[in-house]
Coordinates of N, CA and C in Angstrom, one line a residue:
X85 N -26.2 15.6 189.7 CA -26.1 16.4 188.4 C -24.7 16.4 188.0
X86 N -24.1 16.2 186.7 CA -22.9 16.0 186.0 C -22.5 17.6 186.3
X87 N -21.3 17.8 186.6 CA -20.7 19.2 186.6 C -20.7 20.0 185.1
X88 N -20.8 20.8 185.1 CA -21.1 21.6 183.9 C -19.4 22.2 183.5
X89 N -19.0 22.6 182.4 CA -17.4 22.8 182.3 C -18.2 24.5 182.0
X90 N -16.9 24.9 182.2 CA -17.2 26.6 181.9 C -18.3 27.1 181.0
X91 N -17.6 26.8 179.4 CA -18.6 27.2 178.2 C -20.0 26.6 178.5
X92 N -20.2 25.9 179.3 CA -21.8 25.2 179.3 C -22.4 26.4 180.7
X93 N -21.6 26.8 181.4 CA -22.0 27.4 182.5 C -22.0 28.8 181.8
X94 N -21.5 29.1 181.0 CA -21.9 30.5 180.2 C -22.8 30.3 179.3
X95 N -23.2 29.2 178.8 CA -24.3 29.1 177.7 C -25.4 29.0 178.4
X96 N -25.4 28.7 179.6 CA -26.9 28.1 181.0 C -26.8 29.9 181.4
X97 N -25.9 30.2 181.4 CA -26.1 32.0 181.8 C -26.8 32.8 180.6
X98 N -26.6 33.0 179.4 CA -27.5 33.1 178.2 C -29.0 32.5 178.1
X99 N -28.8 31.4 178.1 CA -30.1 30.8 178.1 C -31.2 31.5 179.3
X100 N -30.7 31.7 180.2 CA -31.3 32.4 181.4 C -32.0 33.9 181.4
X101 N -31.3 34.4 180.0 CA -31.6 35.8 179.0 C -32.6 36.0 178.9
X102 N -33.0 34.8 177.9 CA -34.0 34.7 176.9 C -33.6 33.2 176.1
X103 N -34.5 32.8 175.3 CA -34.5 31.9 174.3 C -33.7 32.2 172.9
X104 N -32.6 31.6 172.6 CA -31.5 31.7 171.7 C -31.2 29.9 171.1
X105 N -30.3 30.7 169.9 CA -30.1 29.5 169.3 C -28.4 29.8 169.2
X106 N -27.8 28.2 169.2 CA -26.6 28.3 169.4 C -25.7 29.4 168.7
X107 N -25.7 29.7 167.5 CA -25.0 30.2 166.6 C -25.0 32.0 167.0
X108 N -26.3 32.3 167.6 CA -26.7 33.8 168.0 C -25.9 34.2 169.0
X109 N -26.2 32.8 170.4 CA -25.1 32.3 171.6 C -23.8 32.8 170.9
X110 N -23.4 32.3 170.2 CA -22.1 32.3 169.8 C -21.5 34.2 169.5
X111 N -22.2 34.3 168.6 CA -22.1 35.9 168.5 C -22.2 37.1 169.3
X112 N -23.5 36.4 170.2 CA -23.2 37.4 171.6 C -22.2 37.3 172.6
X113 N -21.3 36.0 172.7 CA -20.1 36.0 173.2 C -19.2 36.6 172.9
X114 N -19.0 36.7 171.5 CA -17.9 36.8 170.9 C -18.2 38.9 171.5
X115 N -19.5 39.9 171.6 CA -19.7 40.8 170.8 C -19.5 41.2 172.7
X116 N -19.5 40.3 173.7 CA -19.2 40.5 175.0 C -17.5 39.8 175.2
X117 N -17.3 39.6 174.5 CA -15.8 39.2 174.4 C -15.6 38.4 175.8
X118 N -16.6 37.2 176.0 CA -16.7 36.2 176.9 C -15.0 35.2 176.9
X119 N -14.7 35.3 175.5 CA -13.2 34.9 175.5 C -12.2 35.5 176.8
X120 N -12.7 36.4 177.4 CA -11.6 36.3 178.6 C -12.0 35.6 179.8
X121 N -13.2 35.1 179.8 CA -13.3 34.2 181.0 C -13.4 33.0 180.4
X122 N -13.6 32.3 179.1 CA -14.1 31.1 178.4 C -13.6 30.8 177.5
X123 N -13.2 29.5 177.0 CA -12.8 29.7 175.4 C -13.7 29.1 174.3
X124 N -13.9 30.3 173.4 CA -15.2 30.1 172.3 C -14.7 29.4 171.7
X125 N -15.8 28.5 171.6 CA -15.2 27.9 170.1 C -16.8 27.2 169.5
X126 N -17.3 27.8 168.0 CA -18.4 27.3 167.5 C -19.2 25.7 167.4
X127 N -18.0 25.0 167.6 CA -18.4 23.4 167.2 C -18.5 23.3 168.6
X128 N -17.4 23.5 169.4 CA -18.0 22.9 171.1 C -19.0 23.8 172.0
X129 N -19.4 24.5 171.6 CA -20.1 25.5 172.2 C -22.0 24.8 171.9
X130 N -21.9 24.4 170.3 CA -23.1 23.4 169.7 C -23.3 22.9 170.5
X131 N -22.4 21.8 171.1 CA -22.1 20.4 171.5 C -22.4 20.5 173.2
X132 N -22.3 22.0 173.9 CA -22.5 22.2 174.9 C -24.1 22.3 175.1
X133 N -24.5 23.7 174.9 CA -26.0 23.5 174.4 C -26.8 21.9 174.1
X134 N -26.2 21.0 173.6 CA -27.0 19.8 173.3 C -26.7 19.0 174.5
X135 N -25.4 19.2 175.1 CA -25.5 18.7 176.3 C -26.3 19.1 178.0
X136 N -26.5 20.4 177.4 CA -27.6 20.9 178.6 C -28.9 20.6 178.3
X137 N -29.3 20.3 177.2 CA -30.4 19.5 176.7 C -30.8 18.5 176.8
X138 N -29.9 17.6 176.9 CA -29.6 16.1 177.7 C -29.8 16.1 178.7
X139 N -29.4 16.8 179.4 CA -29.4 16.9 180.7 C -30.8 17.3 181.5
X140 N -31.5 18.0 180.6 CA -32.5 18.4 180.8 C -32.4 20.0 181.7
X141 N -31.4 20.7 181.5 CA -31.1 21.9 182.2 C -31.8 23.1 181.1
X142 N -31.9 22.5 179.6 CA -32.4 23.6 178.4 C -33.4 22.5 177.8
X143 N -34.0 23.0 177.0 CA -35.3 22.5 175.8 C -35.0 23.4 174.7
X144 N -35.7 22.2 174.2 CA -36.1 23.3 172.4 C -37.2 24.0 172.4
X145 N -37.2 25.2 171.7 CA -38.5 25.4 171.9 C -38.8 26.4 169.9
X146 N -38.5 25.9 169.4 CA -38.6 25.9 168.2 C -37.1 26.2 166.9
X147 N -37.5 26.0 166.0 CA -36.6 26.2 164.6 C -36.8 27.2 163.8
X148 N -35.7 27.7 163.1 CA -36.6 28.5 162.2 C -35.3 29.1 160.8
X149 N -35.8 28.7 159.8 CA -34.8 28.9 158.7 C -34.6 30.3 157.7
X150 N -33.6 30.5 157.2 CA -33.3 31.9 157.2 C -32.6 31.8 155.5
X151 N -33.7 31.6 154.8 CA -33.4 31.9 153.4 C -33.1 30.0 153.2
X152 N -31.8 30.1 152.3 CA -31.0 28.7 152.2 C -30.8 27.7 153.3
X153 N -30.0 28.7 154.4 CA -29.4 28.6 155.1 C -30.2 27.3 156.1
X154 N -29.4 26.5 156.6 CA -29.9 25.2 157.6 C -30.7 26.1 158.7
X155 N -31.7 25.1 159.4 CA -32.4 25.2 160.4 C -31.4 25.7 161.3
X156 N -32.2 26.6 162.3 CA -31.3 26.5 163.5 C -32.9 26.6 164.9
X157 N -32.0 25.6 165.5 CA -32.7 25.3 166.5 C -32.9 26.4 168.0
X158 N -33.6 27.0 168.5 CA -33.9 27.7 169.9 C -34.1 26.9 171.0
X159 N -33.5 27.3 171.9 CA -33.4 26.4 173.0 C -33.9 27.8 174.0
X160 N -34.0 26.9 175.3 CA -34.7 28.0 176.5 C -34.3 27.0 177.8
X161 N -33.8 27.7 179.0 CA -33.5 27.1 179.9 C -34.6 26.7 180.6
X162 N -34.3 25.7 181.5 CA -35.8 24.9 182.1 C -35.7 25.5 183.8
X163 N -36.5 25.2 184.5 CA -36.3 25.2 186.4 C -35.0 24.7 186.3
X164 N -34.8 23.5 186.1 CA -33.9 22.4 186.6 C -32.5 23.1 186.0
X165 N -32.5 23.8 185.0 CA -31.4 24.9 184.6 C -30.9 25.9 185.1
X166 N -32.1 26.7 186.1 CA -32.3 27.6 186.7 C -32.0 27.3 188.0
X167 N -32.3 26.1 188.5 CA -31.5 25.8 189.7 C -30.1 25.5 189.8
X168 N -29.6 24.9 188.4 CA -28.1 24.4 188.0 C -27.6 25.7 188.2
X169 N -27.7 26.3 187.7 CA -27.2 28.1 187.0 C -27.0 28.7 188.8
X170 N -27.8 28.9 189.5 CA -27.5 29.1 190.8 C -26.9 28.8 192.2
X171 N -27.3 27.4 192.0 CA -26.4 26.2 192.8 C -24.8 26.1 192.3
X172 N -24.3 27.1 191.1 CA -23.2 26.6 190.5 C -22.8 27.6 191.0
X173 N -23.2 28.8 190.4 CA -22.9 30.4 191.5 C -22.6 30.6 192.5
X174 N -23.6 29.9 193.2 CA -23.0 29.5 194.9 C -21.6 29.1 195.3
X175 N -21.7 28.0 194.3 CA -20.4 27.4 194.5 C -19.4 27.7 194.3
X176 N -19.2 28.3 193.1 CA -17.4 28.9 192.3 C -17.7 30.1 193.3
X177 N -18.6 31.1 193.8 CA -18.6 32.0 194.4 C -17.6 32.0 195.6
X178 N -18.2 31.5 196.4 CA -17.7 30.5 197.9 C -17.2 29.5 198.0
X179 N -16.2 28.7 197.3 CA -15.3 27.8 197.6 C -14.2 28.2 196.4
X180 N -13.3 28.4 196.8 CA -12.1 28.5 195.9 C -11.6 27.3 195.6
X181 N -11.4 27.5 194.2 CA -11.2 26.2 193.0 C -9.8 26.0 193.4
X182 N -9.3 24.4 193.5 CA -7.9 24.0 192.8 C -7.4 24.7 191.9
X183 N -6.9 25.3 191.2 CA -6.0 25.7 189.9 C -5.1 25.3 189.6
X184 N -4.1 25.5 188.8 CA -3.0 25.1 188.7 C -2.4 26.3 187.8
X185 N -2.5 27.6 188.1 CA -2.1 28.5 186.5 C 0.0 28.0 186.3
X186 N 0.2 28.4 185.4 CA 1.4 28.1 184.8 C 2.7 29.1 185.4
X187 N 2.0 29.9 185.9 CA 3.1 31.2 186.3 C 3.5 30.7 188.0
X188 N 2.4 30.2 188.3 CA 2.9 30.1 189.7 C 4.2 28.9 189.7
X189 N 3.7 27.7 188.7 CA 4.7 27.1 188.9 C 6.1 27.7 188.1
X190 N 5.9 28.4 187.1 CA 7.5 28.9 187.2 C 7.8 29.6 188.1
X191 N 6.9 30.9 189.3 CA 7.6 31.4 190.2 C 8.4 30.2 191.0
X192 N 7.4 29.2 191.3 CA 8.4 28.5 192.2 C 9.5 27.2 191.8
X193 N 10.1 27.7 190.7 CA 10.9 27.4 190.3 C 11.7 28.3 189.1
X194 N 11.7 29.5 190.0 CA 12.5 30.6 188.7 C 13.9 30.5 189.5
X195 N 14.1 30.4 190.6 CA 16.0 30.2 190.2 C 16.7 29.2 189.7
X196 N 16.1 29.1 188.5 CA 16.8 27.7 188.0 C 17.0 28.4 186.7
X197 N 16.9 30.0 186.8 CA 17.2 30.9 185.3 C 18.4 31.6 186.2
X198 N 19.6 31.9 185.7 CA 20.6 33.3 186.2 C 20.0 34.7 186.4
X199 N 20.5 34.7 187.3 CA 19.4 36.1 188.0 C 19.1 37.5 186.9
X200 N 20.1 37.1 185.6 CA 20.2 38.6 184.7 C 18.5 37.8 183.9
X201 N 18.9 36.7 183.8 CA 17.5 36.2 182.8 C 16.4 35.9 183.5
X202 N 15.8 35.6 185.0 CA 15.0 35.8 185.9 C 14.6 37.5 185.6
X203 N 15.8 38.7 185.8 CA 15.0 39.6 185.6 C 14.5 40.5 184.6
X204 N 14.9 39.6 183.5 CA 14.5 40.4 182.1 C 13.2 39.5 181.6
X205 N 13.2 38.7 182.4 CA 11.9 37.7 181.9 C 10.4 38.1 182.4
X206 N 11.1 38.5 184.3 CA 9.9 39.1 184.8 C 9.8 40.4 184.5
X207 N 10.5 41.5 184.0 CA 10.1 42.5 183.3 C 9.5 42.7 182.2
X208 N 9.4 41.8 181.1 CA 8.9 41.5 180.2 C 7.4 41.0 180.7
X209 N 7.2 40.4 181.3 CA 6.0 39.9 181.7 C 5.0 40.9 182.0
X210 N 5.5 42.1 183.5 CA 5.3 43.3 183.9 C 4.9 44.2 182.6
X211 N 5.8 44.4 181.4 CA 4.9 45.5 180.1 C 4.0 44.4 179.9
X212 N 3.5 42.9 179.5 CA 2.6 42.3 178.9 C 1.1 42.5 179.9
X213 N 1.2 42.4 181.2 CA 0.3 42.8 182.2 C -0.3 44.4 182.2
X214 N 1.2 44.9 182.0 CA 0.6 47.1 182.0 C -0.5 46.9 180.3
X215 N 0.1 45.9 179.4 CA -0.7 46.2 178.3 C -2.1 45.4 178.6
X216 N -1.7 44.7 178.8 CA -3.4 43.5 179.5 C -4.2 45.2 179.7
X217 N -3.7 45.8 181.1 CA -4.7 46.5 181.8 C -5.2 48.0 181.0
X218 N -4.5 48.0 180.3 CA -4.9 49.1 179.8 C -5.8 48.6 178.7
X219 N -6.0 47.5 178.4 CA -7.1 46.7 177.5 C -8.4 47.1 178.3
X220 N -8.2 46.4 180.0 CA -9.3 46.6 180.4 C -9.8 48.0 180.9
X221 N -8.7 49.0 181.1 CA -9.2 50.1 181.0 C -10.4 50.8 180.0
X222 N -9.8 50.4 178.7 CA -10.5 51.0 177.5 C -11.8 49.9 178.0
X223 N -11.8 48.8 178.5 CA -13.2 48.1 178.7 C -13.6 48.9 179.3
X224 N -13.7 49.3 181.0 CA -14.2 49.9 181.5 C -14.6 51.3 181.1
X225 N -14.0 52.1 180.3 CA -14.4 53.4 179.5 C -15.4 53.3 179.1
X226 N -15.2 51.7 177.8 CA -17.2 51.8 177.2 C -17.9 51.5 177.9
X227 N -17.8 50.3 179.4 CA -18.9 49.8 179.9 C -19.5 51.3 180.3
X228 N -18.8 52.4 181.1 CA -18.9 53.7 181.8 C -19.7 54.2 180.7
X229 N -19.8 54.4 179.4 CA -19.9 55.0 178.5 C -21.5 54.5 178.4
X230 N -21.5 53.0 178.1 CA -23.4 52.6 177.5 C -23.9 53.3 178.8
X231 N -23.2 53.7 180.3 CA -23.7 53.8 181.3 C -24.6 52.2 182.1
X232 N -23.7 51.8 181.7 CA -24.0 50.1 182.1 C -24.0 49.8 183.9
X233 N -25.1 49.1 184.1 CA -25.2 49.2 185.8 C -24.1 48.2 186.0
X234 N -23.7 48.4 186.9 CA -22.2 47.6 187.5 C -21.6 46.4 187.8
X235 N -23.5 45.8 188.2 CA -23.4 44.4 188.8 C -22.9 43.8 187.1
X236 N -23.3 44.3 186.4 CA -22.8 43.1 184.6 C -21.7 43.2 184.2
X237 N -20.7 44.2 184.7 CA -19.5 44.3 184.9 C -18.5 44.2 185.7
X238 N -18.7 43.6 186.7 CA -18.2 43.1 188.0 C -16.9 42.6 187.3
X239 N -16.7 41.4 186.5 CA -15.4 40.6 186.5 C -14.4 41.5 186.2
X240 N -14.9 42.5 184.5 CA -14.1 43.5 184.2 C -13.0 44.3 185.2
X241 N -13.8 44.6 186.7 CA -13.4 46.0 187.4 C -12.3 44.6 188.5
X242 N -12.7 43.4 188.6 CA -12.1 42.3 189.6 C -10.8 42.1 188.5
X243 N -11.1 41.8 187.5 CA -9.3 41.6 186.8 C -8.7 42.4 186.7
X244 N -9.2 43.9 186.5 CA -8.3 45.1 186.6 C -7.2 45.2 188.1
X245 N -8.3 45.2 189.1 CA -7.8 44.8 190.1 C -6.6 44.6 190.5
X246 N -6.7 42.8 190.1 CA -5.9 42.0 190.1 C -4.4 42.2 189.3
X247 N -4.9 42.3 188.0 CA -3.7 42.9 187.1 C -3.0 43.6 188.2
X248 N -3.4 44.9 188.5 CA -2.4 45.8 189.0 C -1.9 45.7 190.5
X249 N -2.6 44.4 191.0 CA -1.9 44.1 192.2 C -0.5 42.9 191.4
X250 N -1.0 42.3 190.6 CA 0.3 41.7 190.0 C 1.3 42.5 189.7
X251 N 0.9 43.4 189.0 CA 2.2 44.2 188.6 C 2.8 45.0 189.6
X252 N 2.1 45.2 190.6 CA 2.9 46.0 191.8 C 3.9 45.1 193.1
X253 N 3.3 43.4 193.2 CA 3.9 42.6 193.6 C 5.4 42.4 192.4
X254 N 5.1 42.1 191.2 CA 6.2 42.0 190.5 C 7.4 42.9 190.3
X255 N 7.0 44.5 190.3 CA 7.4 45.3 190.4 C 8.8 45.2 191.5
X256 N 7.7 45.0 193.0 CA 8.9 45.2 194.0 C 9.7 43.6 194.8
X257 N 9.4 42.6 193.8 CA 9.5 41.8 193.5 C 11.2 41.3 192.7
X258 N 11.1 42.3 191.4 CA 12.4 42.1 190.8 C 13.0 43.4 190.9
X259 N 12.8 44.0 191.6 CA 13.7 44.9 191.8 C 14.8 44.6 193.0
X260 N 14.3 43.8 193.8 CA 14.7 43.2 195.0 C 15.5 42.3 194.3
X261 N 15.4 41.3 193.3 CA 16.3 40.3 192.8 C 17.3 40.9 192.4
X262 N 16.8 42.1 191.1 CA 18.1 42.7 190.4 C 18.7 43.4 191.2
X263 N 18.7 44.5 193.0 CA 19.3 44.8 193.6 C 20.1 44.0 194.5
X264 N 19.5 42.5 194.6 CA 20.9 41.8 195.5 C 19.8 41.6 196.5
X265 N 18.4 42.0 196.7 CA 18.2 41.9 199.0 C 17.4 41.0 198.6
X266 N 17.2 40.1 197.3 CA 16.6 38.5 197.2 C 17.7 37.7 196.5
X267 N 18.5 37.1 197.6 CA 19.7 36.7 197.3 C 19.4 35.5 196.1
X268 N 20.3 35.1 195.1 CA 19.8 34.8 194.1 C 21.2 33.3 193.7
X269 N 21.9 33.3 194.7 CA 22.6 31.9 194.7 C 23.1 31.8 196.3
X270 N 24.1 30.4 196.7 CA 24.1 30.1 197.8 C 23.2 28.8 198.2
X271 N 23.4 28.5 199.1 CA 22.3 27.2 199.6 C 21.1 27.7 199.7
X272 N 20.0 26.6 199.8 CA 18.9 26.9 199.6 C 18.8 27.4 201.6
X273 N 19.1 26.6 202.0 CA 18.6 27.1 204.1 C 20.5 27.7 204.4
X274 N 20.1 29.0 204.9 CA 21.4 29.2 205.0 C 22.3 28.3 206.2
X275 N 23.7 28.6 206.0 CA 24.0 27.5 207.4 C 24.9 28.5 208.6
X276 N 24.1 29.8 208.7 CA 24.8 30.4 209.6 C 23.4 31.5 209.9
X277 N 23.0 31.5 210.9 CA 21.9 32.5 211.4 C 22.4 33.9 211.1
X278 N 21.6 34.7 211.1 CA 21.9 36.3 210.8 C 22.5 36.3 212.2
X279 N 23.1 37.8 212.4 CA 24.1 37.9 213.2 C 23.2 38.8 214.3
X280 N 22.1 39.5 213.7 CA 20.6 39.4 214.9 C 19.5 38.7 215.0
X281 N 20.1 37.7 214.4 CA 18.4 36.3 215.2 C 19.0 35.8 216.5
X282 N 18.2 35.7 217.3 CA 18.4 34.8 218.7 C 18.6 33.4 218.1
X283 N 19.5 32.6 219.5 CA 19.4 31.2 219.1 C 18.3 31.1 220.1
X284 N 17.2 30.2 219.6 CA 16.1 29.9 220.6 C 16.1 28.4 221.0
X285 N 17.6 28.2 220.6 CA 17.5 26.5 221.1 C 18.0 26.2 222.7
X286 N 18.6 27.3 222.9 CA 19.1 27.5 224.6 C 18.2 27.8 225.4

């Protein structure tokens, strides 16, 4: 079976709902604000749907027109969807993906900014993360609010999480740089042992 890219593994998660047609798909993402795990977009999202169709993971299962306006087609997930949709869960669940995010590679290559602009960069970053989280705060408030059971909110309460383990690593992170005890020039391997390390070559 062809790997499914994200947006098609959230449209195989919908479909699993109930029977929908792309454009509805689309609105109910947007109204779960699926943009933080996915990126929406109307034309590829079509294009996804028809490809789980092909694939034979979804079917049509009827049309239906709305004034003027063009047909829109209903689609419904199949077994063979229903197995994709779980066998995929399995997977991203229990095996941690390759990634590549962008931050890590500038951590490992941030002394190549002067240590005043290393720490004005990562403080800046630090308010954009406190603002992230207090986004997902206010999420958490309404999910608390419909009184929504927990398991449908799980990613929400896992990024919050995360956020604020970032920010507390970053935190004590540049404060260490701007106070001097993450030395911030000199050779990269020092060429003289601290003056309490053993030599363990004797």
């Amino acid at each position: 079976m062809a790997s499914l890219t994200p947006l098609a593994f959230a449209a195989l998660d919908l479909l699993n709902e109930a029977p929908i047609h792309p454009y509805e798909m689309f609105q109910t993402m947007l109204h779960r604000q699926e943009e933080r795990n996915v990126k929406v977009r109307p034309g590829t999202l079509y294009h996804q749907v028809g490809r789980l169709a092909e694939l034979g993971l979804a079917e049509v299962v009827g049309t239906d027109r709305d004034g003027n306006r063009p047909e829109r087609t209903t689609y419904t997930i199949t077994d063979a969807g229903r197995t994709a949709l779980a066998d995929g869960l399995r997977r991203m669940v229990a095996e941690p993906a390759d990634e590549y995010p962008e931050f890590h590679l500038a951590l490992s290559v941030l002394e190549n900014l002067p240590r005043a602009e290393a720490v004005d960069a990562v403080r800046a970053r630090i308010v954009a993360l406190e603002r992230e989280r207090d986004e997902y705060d206010e999420a958490l408030r309404r999910v608390h609010a419909k009184q929504l059971t927990e398991r449908y909110w799980l990613d929400v309460s896992y990024v919050r999480a995360m956020l604020t383990a970032q920010i507390e690593w970053l935190r004590t992170t540049v404060d260490r740089i701007d106070g001097g005890d993450l030395p911030w020039d000199g050779p990269a391997v020092p060429t003289e042992l601290p003056t309490n390390s053993k030599d363990t070559t004797r």
